[in-house]
Tab-separated table of C-alpha atoms and ligand atoms in Angstrom:
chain	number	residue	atom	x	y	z
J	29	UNK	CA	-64.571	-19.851	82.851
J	30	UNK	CA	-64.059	-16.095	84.067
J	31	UNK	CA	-64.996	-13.517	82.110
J	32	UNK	CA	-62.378	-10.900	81.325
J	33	UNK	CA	-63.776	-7.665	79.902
J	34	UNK	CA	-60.905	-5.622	79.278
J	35	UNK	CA	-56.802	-6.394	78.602
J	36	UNK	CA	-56.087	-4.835	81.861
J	37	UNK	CA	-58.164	-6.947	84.017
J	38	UNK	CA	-56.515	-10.108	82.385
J	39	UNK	CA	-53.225	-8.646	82.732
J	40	UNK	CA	-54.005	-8.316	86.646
J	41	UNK	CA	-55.116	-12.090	86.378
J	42	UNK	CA	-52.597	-13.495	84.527
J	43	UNK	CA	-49.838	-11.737	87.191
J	44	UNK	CA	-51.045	-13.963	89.756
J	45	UNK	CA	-51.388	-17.177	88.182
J	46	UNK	CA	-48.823	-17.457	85.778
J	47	UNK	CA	-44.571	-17.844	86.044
J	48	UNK	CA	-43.738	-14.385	85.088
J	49	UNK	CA	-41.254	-15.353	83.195
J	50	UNK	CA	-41.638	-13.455	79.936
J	51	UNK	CA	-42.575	-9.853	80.389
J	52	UNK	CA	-45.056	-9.611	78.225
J	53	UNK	CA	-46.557	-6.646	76.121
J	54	UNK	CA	-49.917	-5.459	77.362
J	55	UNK	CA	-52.439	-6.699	74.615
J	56	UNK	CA	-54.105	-9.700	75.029
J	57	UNK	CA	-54.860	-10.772	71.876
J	58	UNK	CA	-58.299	-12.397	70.632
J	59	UNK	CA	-57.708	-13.105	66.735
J	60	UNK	CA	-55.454	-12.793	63.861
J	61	UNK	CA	-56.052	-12.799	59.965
J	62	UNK	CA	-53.342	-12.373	57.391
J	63	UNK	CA	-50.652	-9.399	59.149
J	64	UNK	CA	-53.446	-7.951	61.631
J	65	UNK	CA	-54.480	-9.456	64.751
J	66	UNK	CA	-57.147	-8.092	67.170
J	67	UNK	CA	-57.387	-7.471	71.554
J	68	UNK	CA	-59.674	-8.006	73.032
J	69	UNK	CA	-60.809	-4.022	73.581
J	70	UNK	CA	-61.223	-4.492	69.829
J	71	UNK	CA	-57.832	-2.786	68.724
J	72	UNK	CA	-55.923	-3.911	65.918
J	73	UNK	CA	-52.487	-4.208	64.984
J	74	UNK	CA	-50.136	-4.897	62.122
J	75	UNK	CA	-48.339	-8.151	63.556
J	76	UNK	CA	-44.637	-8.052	61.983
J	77	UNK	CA	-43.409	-10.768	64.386
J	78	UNK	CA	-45.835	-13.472	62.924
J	79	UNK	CA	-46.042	-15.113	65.997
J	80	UNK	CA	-42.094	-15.446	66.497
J	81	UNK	CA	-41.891	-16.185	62.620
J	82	UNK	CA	-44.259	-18.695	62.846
J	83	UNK	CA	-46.874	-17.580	60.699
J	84	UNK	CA	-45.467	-17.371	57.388
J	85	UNK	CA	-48.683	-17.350	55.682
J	86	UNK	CA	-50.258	-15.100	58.268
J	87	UNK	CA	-52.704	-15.690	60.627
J	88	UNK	CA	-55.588	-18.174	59.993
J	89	UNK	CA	-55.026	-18.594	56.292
J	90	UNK	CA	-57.655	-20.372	55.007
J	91	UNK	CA	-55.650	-23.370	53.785
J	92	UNK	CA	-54.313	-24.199	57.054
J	93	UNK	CA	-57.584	-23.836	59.196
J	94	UNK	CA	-59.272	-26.199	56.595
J	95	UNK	CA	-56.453	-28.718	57.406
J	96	UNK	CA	-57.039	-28.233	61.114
J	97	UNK	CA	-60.714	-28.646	60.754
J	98	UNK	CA	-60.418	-31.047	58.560
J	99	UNK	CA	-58.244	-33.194	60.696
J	100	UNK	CA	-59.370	-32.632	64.233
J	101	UNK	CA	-62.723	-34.860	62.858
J	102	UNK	CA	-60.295	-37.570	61.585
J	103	UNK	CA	-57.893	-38.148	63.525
J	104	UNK	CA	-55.066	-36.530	65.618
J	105	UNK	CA	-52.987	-38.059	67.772
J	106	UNK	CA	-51.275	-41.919	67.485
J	107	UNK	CA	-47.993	-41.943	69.033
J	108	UNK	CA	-45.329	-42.921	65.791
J	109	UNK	CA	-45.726	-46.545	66.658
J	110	UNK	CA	-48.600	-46.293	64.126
J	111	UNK	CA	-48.432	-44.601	60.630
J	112	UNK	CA	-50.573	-42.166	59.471
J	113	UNK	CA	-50.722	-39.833	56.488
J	114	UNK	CA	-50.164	-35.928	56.935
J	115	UNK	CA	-46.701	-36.335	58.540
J	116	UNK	CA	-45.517	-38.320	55.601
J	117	UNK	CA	-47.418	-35.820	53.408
J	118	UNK	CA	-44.771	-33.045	54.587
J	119	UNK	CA	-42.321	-35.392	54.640
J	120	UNK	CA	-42.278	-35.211	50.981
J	121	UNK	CA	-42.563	-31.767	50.754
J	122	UNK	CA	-39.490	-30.959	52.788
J	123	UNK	CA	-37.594	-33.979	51.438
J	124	UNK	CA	-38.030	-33.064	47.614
J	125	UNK	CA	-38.009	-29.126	47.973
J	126	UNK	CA	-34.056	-29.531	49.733
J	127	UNK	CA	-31.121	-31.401	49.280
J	128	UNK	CA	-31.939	-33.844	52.506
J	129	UNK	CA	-33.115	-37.415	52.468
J	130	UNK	CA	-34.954	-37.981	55.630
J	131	UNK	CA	-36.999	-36.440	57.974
J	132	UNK	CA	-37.798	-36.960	61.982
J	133	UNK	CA	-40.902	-34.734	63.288
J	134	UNK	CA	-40.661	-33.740	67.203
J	135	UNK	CA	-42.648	-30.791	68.550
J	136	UNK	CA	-40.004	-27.598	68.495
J	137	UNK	CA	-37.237	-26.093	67.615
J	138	UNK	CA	-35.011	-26.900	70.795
J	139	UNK	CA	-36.281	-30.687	70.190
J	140	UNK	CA	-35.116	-30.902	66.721
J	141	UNK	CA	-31.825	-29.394	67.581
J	142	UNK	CA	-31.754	-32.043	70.343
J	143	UNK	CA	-32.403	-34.519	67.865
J	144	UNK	CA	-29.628	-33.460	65.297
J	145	UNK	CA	-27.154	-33.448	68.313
J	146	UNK	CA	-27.914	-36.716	68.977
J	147	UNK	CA	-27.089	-37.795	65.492
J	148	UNK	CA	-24.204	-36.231	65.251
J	149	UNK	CA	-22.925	-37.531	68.418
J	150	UNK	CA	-23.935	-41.251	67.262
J	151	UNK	CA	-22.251	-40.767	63.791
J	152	UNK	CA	-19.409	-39.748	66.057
J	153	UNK	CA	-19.563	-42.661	68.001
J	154	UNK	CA	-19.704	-44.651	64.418
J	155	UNK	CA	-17.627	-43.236	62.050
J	156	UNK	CA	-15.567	-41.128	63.998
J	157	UNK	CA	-13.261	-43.048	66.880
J	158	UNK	CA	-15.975	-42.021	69.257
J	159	UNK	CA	-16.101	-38.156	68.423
J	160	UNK	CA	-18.919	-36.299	70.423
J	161	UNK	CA	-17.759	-32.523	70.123
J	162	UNK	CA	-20.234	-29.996	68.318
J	163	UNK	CA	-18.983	-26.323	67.565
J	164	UNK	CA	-21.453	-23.284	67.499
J	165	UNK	CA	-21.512	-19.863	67.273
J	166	UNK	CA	-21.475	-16.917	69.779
J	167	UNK	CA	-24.791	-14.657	69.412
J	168	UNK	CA	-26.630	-18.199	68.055
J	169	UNK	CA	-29.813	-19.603	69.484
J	170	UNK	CA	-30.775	-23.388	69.626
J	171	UNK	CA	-33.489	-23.082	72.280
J	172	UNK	CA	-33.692	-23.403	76.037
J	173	UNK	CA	-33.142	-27.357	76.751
J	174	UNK	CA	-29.888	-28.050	79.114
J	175	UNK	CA	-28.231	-29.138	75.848
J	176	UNK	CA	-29.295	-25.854	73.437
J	177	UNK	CA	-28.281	-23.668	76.492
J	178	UNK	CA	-24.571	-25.186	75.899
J	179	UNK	CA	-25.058	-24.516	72.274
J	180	UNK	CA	-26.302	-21.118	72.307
J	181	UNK	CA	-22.951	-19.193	72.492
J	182	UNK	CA	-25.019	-15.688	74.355
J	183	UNK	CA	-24.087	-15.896	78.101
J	184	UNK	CA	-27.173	-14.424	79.532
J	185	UNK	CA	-28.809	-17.974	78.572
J	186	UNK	CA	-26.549	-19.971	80.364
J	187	UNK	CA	-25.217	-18.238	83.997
J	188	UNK	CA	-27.459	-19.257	86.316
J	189	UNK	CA	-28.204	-22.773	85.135
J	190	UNK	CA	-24.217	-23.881	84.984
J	191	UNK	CA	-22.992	-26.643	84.715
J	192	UNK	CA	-23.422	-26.778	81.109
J	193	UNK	CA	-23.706	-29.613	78.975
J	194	UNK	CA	-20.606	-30.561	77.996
J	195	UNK	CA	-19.745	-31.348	74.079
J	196	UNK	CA	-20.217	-28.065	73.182
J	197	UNK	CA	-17.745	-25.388	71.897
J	198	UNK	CA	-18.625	-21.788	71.333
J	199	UNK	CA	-16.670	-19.779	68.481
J	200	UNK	CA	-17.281	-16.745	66.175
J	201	UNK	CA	-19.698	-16.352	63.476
J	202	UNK	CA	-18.925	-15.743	60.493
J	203	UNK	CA	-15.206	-16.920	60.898
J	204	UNK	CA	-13.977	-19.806	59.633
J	205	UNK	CA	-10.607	-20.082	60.850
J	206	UNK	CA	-12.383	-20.047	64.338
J	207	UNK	CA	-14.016	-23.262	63.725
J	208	UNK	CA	-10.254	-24.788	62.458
J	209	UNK	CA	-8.902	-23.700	65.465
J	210	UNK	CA	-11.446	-25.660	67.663
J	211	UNK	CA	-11.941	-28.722	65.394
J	212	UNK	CA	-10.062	-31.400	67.048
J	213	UNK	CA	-10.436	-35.774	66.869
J	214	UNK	CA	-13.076	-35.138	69.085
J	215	UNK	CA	-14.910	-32.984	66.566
J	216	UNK	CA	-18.207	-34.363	64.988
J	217	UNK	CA	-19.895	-31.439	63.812
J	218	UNK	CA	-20.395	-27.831	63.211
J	219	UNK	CA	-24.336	-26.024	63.956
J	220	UNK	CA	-24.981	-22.786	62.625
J	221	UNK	CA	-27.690	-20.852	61.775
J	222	UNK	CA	-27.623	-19.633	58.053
J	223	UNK	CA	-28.490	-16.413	59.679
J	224	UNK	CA	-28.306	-15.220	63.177
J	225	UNK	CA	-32.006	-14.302	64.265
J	226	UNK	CA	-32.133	-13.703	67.630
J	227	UNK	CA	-28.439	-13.111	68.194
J	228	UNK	CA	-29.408	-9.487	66.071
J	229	UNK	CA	-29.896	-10.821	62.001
J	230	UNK	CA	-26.565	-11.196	61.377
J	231	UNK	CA	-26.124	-12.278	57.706
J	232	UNK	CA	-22.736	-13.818	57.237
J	233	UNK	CA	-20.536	-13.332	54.212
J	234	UNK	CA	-21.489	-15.023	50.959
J	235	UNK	CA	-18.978	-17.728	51.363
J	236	UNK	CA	-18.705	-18.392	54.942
J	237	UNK	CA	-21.566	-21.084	55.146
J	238	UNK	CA	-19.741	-22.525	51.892
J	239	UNK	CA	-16.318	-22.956	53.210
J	240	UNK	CA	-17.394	-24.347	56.472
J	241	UNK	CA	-19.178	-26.930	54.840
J	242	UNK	CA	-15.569	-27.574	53.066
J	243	UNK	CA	-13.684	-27.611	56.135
J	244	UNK	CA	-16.359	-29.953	57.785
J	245	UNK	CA	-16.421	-32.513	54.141
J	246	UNK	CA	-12.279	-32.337	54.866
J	247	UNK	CA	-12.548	-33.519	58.078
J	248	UNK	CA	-15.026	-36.156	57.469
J	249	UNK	CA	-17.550	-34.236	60.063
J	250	UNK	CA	-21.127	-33.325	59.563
J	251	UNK	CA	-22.006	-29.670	58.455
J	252	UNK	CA	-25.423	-29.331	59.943
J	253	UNK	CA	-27.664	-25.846	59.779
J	254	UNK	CA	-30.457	-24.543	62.352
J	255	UNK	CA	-33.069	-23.349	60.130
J	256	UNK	CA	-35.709	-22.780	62.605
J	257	UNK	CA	-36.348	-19.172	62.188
J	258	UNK	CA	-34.650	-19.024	58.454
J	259	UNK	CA	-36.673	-22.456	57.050
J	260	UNK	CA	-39.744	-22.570	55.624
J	261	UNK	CA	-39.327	-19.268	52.808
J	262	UNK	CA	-37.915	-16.049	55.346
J	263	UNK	CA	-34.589	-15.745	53.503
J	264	UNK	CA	-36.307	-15.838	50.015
J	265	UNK	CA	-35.906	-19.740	49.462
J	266	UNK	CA	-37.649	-22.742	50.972
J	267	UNK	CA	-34.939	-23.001	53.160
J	268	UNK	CA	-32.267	-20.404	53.759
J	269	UNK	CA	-28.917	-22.525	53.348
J	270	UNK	CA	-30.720	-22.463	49.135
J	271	UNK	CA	-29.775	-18.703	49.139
J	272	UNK	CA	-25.835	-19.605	49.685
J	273	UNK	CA	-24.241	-20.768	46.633
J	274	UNK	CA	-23.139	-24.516	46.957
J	275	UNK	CA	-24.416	-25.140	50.106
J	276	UNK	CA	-25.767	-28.620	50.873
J	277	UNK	CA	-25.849	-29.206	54.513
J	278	UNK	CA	-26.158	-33.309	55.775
J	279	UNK	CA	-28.139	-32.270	58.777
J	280	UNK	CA	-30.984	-29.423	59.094
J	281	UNK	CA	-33.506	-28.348	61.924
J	282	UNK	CA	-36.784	-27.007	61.531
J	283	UNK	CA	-39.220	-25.315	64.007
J	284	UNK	CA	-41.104	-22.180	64.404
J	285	UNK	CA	-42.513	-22.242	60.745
J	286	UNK	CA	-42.839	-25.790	59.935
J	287	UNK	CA	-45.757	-26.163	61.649
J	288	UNK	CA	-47.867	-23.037	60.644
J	289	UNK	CA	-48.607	-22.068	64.005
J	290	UNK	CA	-49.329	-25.658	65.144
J	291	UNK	CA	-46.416	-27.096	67.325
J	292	UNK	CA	-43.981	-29.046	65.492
J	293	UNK	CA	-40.306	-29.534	64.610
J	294	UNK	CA	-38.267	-31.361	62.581
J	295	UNK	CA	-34.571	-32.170	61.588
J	296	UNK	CA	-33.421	-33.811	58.033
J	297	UNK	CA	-30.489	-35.657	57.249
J	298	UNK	CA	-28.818	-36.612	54.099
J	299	UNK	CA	-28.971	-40.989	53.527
J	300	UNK	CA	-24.927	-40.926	54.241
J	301	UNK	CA	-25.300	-39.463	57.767
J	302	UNK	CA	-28.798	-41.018	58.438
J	303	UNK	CA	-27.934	-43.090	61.723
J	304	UNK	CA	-30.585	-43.322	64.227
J	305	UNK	CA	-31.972	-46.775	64.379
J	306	UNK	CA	-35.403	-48.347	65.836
J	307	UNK	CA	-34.747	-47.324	70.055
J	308	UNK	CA	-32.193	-44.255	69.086
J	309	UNK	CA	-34.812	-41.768	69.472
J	310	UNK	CA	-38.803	-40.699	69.773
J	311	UNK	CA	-41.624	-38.598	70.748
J	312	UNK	CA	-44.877	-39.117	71.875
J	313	UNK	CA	-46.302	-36.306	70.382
J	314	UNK	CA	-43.707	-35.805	67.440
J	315	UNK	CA	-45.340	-35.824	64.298
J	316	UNK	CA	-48.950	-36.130	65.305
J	317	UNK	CA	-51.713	-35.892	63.052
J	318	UNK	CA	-52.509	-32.644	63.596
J	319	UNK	CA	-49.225	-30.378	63.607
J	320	UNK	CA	-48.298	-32.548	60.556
J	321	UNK	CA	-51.929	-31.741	58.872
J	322	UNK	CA	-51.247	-27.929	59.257
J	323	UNK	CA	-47.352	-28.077	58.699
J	324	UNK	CA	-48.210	-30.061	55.202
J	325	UNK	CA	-50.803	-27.602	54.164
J	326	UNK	CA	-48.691	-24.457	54.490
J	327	UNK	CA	-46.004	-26.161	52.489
J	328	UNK	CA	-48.054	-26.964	49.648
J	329	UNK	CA	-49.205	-23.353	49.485
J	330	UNK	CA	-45.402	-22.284	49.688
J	331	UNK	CA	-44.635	-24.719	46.563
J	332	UNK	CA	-47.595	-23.634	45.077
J	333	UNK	CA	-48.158	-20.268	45.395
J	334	UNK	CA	-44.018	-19.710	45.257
J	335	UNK	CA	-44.018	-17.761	48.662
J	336	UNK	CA	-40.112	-17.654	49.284
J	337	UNK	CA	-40.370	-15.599	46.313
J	338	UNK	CA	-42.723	-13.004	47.521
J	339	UNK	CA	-40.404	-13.197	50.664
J	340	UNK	CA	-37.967	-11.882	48.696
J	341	UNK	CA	-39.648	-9.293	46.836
J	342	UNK	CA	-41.571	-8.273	50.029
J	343	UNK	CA	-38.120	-7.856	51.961
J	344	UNK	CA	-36.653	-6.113	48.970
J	345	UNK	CA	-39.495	-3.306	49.285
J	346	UNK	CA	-39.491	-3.360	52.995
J	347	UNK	CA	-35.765	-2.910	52.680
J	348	UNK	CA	-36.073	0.125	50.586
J	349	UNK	CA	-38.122	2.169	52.668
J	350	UNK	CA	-36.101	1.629	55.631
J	351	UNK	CA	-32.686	2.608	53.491
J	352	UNK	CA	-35.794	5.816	52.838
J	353	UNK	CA	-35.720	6.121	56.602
J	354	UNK	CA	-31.914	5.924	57.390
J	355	UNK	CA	-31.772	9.321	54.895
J	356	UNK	CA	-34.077	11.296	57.467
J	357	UNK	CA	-33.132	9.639	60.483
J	358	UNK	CA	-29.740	9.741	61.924
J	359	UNK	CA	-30.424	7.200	64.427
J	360	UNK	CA	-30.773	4.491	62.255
J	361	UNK	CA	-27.232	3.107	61.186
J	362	UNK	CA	-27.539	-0.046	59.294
J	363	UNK	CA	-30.573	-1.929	57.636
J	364	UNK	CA	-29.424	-5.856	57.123
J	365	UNK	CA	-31.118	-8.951	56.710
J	366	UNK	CA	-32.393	-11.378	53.882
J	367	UNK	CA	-36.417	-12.076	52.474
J	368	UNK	CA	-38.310	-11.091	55.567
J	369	UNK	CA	-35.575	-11.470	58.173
J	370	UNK	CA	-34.470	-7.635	58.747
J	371	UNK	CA	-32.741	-6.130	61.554
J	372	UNK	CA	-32.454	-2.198	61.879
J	373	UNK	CA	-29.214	-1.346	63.728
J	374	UNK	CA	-29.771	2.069	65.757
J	375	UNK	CA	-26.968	4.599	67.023
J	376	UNK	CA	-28.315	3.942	70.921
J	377	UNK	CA	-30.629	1.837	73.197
J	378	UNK	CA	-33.750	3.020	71.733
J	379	UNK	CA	-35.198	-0.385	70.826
J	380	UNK	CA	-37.455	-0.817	73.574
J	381	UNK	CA	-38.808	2.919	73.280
J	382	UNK	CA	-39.392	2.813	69.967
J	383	UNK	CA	-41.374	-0.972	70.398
J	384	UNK	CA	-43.206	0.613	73.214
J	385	UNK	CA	-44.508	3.474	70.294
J	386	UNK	CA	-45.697	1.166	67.930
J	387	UNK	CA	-47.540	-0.895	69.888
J	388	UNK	CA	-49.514	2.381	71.223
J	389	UNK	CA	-50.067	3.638	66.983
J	390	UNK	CA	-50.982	-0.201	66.241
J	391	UNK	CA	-47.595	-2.472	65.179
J	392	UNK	CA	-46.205	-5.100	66.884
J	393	UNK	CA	-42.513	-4.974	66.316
J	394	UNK	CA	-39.465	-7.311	67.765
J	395	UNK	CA	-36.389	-5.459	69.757
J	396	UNK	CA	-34.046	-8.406	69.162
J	397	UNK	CA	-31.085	-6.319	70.874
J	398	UNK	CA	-31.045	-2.923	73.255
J	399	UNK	CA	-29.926	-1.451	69.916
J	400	UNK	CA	-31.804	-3.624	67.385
J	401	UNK	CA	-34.966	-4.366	65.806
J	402	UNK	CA	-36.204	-7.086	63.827
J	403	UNK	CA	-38.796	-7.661	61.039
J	404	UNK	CA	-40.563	-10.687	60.041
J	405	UNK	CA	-43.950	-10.406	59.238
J	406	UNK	CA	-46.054	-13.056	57.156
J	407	UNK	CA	-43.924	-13.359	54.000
J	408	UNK	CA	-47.269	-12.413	52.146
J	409	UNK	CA	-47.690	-9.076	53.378
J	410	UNK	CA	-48.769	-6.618	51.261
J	411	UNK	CA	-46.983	-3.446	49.899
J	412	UNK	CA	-49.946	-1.285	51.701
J	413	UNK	CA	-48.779	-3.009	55.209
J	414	UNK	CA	-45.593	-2.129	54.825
J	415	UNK	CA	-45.970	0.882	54.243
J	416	UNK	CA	-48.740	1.589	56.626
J	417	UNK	CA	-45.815	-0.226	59.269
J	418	UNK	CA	-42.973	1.988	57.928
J	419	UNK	CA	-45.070	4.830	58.539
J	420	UNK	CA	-45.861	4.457	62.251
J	421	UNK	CA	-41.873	3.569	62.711
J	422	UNK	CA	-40.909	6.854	61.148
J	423	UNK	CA	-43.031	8.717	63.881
J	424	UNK	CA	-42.285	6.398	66.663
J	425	UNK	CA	-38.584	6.794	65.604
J	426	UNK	CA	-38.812	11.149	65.380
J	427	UNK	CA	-40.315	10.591	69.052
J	428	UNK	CA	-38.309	8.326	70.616
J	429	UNK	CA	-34.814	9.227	69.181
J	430	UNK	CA	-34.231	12.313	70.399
Q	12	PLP	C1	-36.668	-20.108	68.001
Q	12	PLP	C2	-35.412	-20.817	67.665
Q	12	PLP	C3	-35.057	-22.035	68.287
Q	12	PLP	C4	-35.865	-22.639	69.409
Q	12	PLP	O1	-37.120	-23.040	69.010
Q	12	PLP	P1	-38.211	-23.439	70.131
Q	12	PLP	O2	-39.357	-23.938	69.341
Q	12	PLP	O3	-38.503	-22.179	70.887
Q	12	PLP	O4	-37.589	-24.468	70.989
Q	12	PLP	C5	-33.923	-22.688	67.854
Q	12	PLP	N1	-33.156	-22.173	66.877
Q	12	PLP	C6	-33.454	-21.015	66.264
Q	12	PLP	C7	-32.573	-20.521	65.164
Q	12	PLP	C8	-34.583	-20.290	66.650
Q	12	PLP	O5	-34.858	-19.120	66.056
């Protein structure tokens, strides 16, 4: 192994061995605990990204890394030919803390949005005359597979990798006589996040989610939700269709959080759409041992220790003293978002300027748009973090705002 003493040297390494595919910020981080993680010059920061909303408890909480330990000397990895225990230990969890019945692990996001396609297309085949058309949004995200590309309705995904997938069919958020105007006999379902994270946090209106779900029950098609970034407690609830009144989707997807930082994924169906049969579908790695331990471990601490509600109470304070900054700075137009999934909406491209700031005065912050920036930290983070976060984005913002 080569030694690296400083982040630049790595940064030179990495430039020559690695697709440069993301660019990447210039820390090369060593450690994280709770919202700080550490480079490897021995800097901190205050980490409101959680690892792309992954971390949800923040970094190494002690439950999890037990389960890791713990597991890595029993057993990880058996293909799901074979049963073993900590995936059907989450199982449970997610099964009795929604309104779903059954539950299929893979290893990502994109995966378990494959797999809920998949489903939907097969009920289609089943129930529906042979239906295989699935509408999303515009400004969603589903991943990066050749399928999710077609779903994702944000262009810059998709040109240079055309043809799409076909099956898939693009319309507004947040408008539901968009999705009438597409559903056709070839319909079998509607995806949508519950919010749009990466499209900008775009929180829909209280009954949107609702009366698409009606629409789809009228047409005898499956109402299915991408809760990879909004699952596992960010909106405030276990999962984020719970904060929308009367919401039950048949089909949900989980990712990023599930997991706890190790990879997993997962998607949940109600017993009436529940389809897939022994051959329909698998994964080699999908629900190992391991991912499962972690994943299963995090969940009983959300149950537990009721973190969707300290999401909410941490997002309501972190809220506040951004409304604080929009008095005193005029290039802040709009703070939105639910629990710990916050977008601040600025009057100009300043995004990348301002994430540029904070990473020199110690925060690592998201610029989901030009114009946009997102928060989700751990949903535990403290009131001092917040404001010690809010306070190096008021000077960042007074610098790079001009
Ligand atoms: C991140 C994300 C995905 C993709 O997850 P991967 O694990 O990167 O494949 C899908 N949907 C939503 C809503 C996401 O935020």
């Amino acid at each position: 192994m080569v030694h690296m003493s400083t982040s630049s040297e790595y940064v030179a390494e990495e430039a020559k061995y690695y697709m440069q595919v993301v660019r990447r910020m210039p820390p090369v981080l060593v450690r994280g605990e709770g919202t700080r993680v550490f480079d490897n010059d021995g800097r901190s920061y205050l980490d409101f990204t959680a690892g792309w909303a992954v971390l949800n408890l923040g970094h190494s909480h002690p439950a999890v890394t037990r389960a890791i330990r713990e597991q890595a000397g029993l057993i990880l990895q058996m293909s799901n030919l074979f049963y073993t225990t900590p995936q059907l230990d989450l199982a449970r969890t997610i099964v009795e803390n929604s309104s779903l019945d059954r539950v299929f692990f893979c290893n990502s996001g994109a995966e378990a949005n494959e797999g809920a396609c998949k489903l939907a297309r097969k009920y289609g085949r089943i129930h529906l005359g042979g239906a295989h058309e699935i509408i999303t949004a515009f400004n969603s995200f589903h991943g990066r597979t050749m399928a999710m590309m077609a779903a994702t309705g944000q262009a810059h995904y998709q040109e240079a990798w055309r043809p799409l997938m076909p099956g898939f069919v693009n319309v507004d958020y947040n408008n539901l006589d968009a999705i009438r105007d597409v559903t056709t006999s070839n319909t079998c379902a509607v995806l949508l996040e519950p919010v749009q994270g990466e499209g900008g946090v775009n929180v829909p209106d209280p009954g949107y989610l609702k009366s698409v779900q009606d629409w789809c029950q009228m047409q005898g098609i499956l109402f299915m939700v991408d809760e990879v970034q909004t699952g596992m407690g960010r909106l405030g609830t276990m999962f984020g269709y719970q904060r929308f009144e009367g919401v039950e989707p048949d089909v949900m997807t989980l990712g990023k959080a599930v997991g706890a930082g190790a990879p997993l994924g997962a998607f949940v169906c109600k017993d009436s759409c529940s389809v897939l049969e022994p051959g329909d579908h698998g994964s080699t790695f999908g629900g190992n041992a391991l991912s499962t331990a972690a994943g299963a471990a995090a969940a009983r601490v959300m149950v537990d220790e009721d973190i969707p509600a300290m999401a909410e109470s941490g997002g309501g304070y972190l809220k506040g003293k951004l409304e604080a900054l929009r008095e005193r700075h005029s290039s802040i137009e709009e703070v939105r978002g639910m629990g710990l999934l916050i977008g601040l909406q600025l009057s100009g491209d300043y995004s990348a300027g301002i994430v540029g700031d904070c990473l020199d005065n110690g925060l690592l912050l998201n610029a989901v748009r030009p114009n946009t920036l997102r928060f989700m930290p751990p949903l535990n983070v403290s009131r001092e973090e917040v404001d010690e976060a809010v306070s190096i984005l008021d000077g960042a913002l007074g610098r790079q705002c001009g």
